Coordinates of C-alpha atoms in Angstrom, one line a residue:
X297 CA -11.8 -30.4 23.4
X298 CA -15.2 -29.7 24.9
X299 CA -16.6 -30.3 21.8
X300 CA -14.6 -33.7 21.0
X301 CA -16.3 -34.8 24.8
X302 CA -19.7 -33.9 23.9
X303 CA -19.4 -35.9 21.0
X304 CA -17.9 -38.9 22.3
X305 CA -20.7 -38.9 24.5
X306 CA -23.3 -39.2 21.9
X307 CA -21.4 -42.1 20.4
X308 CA -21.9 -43.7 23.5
X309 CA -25.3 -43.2 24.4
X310 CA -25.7 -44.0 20.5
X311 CA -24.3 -47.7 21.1
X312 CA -25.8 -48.2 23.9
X313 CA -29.3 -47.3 22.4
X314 CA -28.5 -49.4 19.4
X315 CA -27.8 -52.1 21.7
X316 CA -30.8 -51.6 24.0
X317 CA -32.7 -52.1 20.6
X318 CA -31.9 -55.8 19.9
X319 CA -32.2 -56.1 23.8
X320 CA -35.5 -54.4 23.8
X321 CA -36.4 -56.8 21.3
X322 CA -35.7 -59.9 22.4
X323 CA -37.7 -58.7 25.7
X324 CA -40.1 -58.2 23.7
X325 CA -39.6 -62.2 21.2
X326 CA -39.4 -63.4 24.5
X327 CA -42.2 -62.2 26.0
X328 CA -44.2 -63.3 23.0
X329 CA -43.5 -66.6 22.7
X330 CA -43.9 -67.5 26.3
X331 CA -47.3 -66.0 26.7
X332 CA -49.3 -66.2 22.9
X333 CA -51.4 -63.5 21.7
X334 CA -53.9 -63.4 24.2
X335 CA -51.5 -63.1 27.6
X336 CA -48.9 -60.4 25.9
X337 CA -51.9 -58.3 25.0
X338 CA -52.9 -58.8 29.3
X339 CA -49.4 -58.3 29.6
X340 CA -49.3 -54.4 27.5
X341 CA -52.4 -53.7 29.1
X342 CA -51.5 -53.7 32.5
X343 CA -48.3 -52.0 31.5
X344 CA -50.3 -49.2 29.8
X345 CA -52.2 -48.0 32.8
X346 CA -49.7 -48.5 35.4
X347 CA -47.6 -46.1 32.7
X348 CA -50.9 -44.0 32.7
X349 CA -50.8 -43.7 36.2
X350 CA -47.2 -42.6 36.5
X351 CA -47.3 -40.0 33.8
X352 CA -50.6 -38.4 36.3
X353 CA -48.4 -38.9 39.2
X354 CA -45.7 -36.3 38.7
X355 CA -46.9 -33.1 38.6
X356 CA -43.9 -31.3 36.6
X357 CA -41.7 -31.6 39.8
X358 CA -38.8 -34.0 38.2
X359 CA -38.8 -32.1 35.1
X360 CA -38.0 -28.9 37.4
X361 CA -35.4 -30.8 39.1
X362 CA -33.9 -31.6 35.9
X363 CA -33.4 -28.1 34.5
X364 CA -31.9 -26.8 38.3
X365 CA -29.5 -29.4 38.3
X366 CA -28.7 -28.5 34.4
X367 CA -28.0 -24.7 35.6
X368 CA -26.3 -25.5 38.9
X369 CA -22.8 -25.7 39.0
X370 CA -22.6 -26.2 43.2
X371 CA -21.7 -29.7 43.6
X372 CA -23.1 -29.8 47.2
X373 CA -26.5 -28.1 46.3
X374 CA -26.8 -30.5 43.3
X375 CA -26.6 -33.1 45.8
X376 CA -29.3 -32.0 48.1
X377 CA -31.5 -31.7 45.1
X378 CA -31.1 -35.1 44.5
X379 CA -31.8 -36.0 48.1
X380 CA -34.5 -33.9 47.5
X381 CA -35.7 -35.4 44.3
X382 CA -35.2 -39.5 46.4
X383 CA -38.1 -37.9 48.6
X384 CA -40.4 -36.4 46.1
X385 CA -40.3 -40.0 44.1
X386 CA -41.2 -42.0 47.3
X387 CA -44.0 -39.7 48.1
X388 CA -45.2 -39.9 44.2
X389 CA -45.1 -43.5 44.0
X390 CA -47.1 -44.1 46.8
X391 CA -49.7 -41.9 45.4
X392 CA -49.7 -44.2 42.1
X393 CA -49.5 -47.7 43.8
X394 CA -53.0 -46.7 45.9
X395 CA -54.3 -45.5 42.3
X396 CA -53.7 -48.7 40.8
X397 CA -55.3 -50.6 43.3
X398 CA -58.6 -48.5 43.1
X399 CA -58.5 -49.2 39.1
X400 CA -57.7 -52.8 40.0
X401 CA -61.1 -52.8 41.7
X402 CA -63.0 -50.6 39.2
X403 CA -61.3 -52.3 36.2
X404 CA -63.8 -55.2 36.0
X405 CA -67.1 -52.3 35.4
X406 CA -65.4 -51.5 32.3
X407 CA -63.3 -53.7 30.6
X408 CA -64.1 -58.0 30.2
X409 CA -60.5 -58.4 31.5
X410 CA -61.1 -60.0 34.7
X411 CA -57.3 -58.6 35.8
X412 CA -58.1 -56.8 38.8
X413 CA -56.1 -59.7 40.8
X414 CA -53.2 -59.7 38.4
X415 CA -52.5 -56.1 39.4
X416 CA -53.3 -56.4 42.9
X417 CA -50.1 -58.4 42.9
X418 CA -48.5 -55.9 40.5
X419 CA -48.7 -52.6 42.2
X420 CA -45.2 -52.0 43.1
X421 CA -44.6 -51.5 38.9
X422 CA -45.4 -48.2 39.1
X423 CA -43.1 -47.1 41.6
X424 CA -40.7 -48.9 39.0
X425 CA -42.0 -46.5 36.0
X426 CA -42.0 -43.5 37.6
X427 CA -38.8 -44.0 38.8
X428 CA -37.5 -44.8 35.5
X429 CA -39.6 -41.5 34.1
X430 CA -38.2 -39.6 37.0
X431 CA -34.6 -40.8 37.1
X432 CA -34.1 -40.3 32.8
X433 CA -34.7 -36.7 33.5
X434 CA -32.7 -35.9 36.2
X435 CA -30.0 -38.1 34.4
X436 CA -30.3 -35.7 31.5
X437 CA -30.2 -32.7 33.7
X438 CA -27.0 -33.5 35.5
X439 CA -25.5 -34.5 32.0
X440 CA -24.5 -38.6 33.3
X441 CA -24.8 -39.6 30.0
X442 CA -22.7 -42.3 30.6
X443 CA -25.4 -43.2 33.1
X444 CA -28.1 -43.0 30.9
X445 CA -26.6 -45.3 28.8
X446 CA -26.2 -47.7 31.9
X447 CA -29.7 -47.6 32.5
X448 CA -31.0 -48.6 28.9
X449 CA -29.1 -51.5 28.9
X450 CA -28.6 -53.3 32.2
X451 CA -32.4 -54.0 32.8
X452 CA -33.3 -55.5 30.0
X453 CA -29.8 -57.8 30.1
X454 CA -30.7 -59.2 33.7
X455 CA -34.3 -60.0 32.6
X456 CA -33.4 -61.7 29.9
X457 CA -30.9 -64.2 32.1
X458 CA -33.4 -64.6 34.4
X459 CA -36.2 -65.7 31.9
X460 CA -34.3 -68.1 30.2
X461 CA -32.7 -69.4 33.1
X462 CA -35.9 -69.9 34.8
X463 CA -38.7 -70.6 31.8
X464 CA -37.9 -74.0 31.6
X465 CA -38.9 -74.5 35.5
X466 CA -41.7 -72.6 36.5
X467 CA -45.0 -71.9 35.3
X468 CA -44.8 -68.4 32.7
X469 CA -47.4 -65.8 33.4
X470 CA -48.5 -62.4 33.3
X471 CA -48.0 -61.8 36.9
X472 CA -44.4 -63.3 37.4
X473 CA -42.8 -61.6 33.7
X474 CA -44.3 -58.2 34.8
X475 CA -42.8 -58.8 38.5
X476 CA -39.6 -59.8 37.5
X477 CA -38.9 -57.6 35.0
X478 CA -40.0 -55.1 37.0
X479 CA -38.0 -55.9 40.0
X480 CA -34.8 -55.7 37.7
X481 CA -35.5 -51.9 36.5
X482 CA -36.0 -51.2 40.1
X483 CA -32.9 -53.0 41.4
X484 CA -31.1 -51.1 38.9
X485 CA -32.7 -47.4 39.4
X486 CA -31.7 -47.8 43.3
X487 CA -28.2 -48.4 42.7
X488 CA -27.5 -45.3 40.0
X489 CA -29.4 -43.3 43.0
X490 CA -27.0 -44.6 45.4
X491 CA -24.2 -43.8 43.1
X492 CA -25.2 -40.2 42.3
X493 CA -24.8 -40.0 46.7
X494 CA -27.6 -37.9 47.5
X495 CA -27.7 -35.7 50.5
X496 CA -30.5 -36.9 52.0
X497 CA -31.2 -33.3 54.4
X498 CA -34.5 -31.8 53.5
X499 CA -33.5 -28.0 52.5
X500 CA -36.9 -25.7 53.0
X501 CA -34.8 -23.2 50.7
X502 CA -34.5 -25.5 48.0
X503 CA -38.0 -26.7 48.4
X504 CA -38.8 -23.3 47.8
X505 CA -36.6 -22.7 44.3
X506 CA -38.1 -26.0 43.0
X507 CA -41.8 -24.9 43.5
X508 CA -40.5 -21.3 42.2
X509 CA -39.0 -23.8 39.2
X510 CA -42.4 -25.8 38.9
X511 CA -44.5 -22.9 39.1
X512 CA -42.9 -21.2 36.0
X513 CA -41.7 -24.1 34.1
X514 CA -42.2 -27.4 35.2
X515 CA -45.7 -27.3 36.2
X516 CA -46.9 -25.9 32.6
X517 CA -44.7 -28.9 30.9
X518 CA -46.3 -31.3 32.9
X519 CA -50.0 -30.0 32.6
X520 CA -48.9 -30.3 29.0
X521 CA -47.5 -33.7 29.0
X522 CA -50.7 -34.6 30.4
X523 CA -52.5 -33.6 27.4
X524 CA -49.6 -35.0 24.8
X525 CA -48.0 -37.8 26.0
X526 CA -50.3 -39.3 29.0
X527 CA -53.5 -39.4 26.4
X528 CA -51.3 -41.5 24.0
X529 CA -52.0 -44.5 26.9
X530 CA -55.7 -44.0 25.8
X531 CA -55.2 -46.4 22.7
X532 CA -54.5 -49.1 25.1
X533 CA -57.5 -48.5 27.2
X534 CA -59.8 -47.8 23.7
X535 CA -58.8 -50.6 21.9
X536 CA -59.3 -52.6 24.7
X537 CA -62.7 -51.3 25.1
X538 CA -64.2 -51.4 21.9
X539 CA -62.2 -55.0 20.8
X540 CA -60.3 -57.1 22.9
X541 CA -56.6 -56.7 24.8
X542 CA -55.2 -59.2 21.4
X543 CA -55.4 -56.2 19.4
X544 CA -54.3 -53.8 22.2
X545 CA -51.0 -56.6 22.1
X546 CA -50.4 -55.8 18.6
X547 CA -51.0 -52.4 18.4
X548 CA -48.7 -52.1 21.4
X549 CA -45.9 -54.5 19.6
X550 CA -46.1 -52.8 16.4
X551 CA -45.4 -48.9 18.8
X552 CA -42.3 -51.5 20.4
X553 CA -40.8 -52.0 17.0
X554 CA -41.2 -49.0 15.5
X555 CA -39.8 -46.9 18.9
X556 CA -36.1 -47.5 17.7
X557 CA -36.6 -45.0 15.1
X558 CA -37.0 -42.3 18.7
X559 CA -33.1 -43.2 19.1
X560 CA -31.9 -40.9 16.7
X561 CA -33.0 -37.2 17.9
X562 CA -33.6 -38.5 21.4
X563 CA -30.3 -39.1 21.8
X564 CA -29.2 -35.9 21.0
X565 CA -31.5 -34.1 22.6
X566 CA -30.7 -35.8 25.8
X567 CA -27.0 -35.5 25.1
X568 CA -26.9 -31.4 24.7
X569 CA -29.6 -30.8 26.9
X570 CA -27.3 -28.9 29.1
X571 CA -25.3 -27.1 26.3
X572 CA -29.0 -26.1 25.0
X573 CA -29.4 -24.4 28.0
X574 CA -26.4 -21.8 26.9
X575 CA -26.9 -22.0 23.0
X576 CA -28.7 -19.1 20.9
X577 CA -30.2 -22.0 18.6
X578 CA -29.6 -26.1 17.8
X579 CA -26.3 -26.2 15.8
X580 CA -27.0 -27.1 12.0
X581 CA -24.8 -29.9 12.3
X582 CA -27.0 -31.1 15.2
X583 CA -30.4 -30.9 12.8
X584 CA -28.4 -32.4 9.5
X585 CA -27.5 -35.5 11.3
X586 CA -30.7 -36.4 13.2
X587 CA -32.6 -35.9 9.9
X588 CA -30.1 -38.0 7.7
X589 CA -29.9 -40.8 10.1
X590 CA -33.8 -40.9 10.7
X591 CA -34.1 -41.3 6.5
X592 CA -31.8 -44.0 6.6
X593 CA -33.0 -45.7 9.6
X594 CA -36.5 -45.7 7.8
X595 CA -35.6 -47.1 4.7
X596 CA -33.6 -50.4 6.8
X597 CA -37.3 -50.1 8.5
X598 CA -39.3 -50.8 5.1
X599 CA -36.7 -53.5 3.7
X600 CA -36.4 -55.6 7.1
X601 CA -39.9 -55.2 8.6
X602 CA -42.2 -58.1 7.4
X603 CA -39.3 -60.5 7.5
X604 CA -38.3 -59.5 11.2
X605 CA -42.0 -59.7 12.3
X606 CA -42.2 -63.2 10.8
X607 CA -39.2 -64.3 12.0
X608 CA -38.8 -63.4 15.3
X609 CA -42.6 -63.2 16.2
X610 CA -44.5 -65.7 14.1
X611 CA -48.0 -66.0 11.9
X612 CA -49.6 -65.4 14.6
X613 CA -48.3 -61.7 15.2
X614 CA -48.6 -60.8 11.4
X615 CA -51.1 -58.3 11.3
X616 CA -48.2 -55.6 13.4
X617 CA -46.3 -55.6 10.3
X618 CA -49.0 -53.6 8.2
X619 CA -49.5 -51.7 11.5
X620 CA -46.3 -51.1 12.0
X621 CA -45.4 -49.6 8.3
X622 CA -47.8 -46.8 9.2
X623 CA -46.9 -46.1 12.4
X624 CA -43.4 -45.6 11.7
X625 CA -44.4 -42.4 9.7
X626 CA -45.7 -41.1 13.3
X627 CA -42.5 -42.1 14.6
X628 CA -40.2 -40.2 11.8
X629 CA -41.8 -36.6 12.8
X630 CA -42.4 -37.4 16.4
X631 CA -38.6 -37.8 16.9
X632 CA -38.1 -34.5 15.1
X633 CA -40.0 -32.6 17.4
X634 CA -38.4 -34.3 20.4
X635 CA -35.3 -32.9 19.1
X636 CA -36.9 -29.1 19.1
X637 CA -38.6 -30.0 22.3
X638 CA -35.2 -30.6 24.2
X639 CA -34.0 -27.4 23.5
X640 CA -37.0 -25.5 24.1
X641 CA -37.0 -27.2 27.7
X642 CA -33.7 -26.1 27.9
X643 CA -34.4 -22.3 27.5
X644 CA -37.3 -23.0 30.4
X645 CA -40.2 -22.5 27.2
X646 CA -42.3 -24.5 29.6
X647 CA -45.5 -22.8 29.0
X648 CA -44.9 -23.0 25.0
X649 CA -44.5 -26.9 24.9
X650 CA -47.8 -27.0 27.1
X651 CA -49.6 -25.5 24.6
X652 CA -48.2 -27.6 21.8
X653 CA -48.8 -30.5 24.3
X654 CA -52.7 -29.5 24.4
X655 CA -53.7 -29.4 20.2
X656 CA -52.0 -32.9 20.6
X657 CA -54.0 -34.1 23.5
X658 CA -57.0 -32.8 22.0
X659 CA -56.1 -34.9 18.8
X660 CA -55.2 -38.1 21.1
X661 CA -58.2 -37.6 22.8
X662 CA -60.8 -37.2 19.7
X663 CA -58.9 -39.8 17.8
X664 CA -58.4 -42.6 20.1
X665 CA -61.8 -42.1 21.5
X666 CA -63.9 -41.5 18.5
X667 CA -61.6 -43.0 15.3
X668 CA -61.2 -46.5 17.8
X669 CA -64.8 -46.5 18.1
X670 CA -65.8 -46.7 14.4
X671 CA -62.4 -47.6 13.2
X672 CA -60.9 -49.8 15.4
X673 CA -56.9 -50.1 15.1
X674 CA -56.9 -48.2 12.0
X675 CA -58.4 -45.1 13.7
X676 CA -55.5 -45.6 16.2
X677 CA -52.7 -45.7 14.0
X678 CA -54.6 -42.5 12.0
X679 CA -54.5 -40.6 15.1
X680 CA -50.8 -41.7 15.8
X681 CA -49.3 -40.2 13.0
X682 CA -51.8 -37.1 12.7
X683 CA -50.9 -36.6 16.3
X684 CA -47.2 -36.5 15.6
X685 CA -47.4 -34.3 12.5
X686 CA -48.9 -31.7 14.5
X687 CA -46.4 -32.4 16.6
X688 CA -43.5 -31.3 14.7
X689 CA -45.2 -28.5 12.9
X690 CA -46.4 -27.1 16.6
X691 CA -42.3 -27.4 17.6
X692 CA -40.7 -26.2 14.4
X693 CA -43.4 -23.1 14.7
X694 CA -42.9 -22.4 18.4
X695 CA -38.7 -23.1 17.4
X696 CA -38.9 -20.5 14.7
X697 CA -40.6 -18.0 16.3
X698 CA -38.1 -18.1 19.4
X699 CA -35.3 -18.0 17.3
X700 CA -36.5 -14.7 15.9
X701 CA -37.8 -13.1 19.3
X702 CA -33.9 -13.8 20.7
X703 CA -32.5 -12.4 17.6
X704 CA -34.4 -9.5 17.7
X705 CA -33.8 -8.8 21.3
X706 CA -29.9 -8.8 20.8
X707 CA -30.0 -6.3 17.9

């Protein structure tokens, strides 16, 4: 029966991910159209900094959070850590709002952007993305898949009615689409905390057990996420550097079309996150079907890309397609190692998945620094997909070798 639930559970996260998809990309058709070339390239860039800033932010505390609350089973304690978790994410997003205004002030030394204004009036979107960053792993720790699903879903639907309710009425720009949109991931974040009814007592003791947590594990993941996933923002900042925030718009669009593809594993890895926790190794069923559906999602990728870019997007957003058919080869192995990656976090393997997270950083850094320079996007999407290969290899390696540390332990 336990079985039958889990399973049920991935078909729903499943559909709602496949519907967040055409959601996601009608955000995104929208977005487009309403603000050209130059403004949605504005538009990512802001986004990618104030997602920069979040990643920083952190500090591995959520990510501990999110494996106590996988290995609790005291209701009433789980609900304290959530309290504590509503305090930690206040504190954290103050910290990134007053980042983001420095850059806004700094940003005109560096880039020709002249945007320092727009995100003045933006600042509060951090607070947004960490809470989203912060909220999807505590989701996944206390198992609400169902929640989860919620979340990828409503935002996007709200914006949507908004925008077209409202485009025909006011003046479109980068300031209001950011704010609104924004504002509606908020909105939703606060309720699903309000639903989850956190204790709201600060507990010294569990203070304690989470730094315990952080020290051991959720520190080392987030020192390594640092290195992985934060230095993947650098292509926005790079491009934008070396060309103009145009390109940085279509590099960024081509990443937004070919992110489906992260559905596959991710959902399963979110989904038995808390069975991973108990499991000697990811069931082979789990592995057959991420891989098969992945393959087949690719192939729809390749026979439906330049028509859907045309289509939906227009001439003028035609160079993502050729970007896009090479990023999605990052994407396929990326996804991949997520899967691994789950159920390494699972086991508490924080320090391991920091040191993966570093070669990858290192590439990230090297390649979006050095490859943008004399490459421009090319030397981005090269780094993308050597980033992500090492990626897989680094989790399949690490996966492999713990498999056969445990199995040598128990004989």
């Amino acid at each position: 029966m336990k079985i039958n639930n889990t399973w049920r559970k991935v078909i729903v996260m499943y559909g709602a991910s496949f519907l967040s998809i055409p959601l996601n990309v009608l955000v995104s058709i929208l977005n487009t159209s309403l603000l050209g070339p130059k403004l949605f390239g504005d538009f990512k860039f802001i986004e990618t900094v104030a997602r920069f800033i979040a990643s920083l932010t952190s500090v591995g505390l959520f990510i501990s959070i999110s494996r106590l609350v996988a290995i609790n089973s005291d209701d009433t304690k789980e609900k304290k850590f959530i309290g504590l978790f509503v305090y930690i994410l206040g504190g954290i997003s103050i910290v990134g709002m007053i980042i983001f205004l420095i850059f806004s002030w700094l940003e005109p030394y560096f880039f020709e952007n002249a945007l320092g204004p727009v995100i003045r009036n933006c600042l509060f979107i951090v607070m947004a993305i960490s809470a989203q960053l912060a909220i999807l792993l505590l989701l996944k720790g206390l198992h609400r898949i169902y929640e989860m699903a919620f979340l990828s879903i409503l935002p996007a639907s709200i914006y949507l009615l908004i925008i077209y309710g409202i485009k025909n009425y006011v003046d479109i720009n980068v300031t209001l689409l950011l704010s609104i949109y924004y504002s509606c991931l908020l909105l939703v974040i606060v309720f699903q905390l309000i639903r989850l009814k956190p204790i709201l007592e600060f507990s010294r003791s569990l203070y304690k057990e989470l730094l315990l947590e952080n020290k051991t594990n959720g520190k080392p993941v987030y020192i390594g996420s640092l290195a992985g996933v934060a230095t993947t923002h650098i292509a926005g900042l790079s491009i934008s550097f070396f060309m103009d925030n145009t390109q940085v718009g279509f590099y960024m669009l081509a990443l937004t079309i070919c992110n489906p593809i992260l559905v596959i594993p991710s959902v399963l890895g979110n989904t038995f996150f808390k069975q991973f926790a108990n499991m000697s190794k990811i069931p082979g069923k789990v592995f057959a079907f991420s891989l098969l559906v992945s393959l087949l999602a690719l192939v729809a990728f390749y026979l439906l890309i330049d028509w859907v870019v045309i289509f939906f997007y227009g001439e003028s957003f035609a160079p993502v397609t050729g970007m896009a058919s090479w990023l999605i080869i990052g994407f396929i192995f990326h996804g991949l190692g997520d899967l691994i990656n789950r159920f390494l976090g699972a086991k508490g393997e924080g320090v391991t998945l920091r040191n993966a997270a570093f070669f990858v950083g290192i590439v990230n850094v090297l390649g979006y620094v050095l490859l943008v320079k004399y490459f421009l996007v090319t030397g981005a999407i090269v780094t993308k997909i050597l980033a992500s290969c090492l990626y897989f290899l680094l989790m399949l390696g690490y996966y492999t070798n713990f498999i056969k540390k445990h199995k040598n332990v128990q004989e």
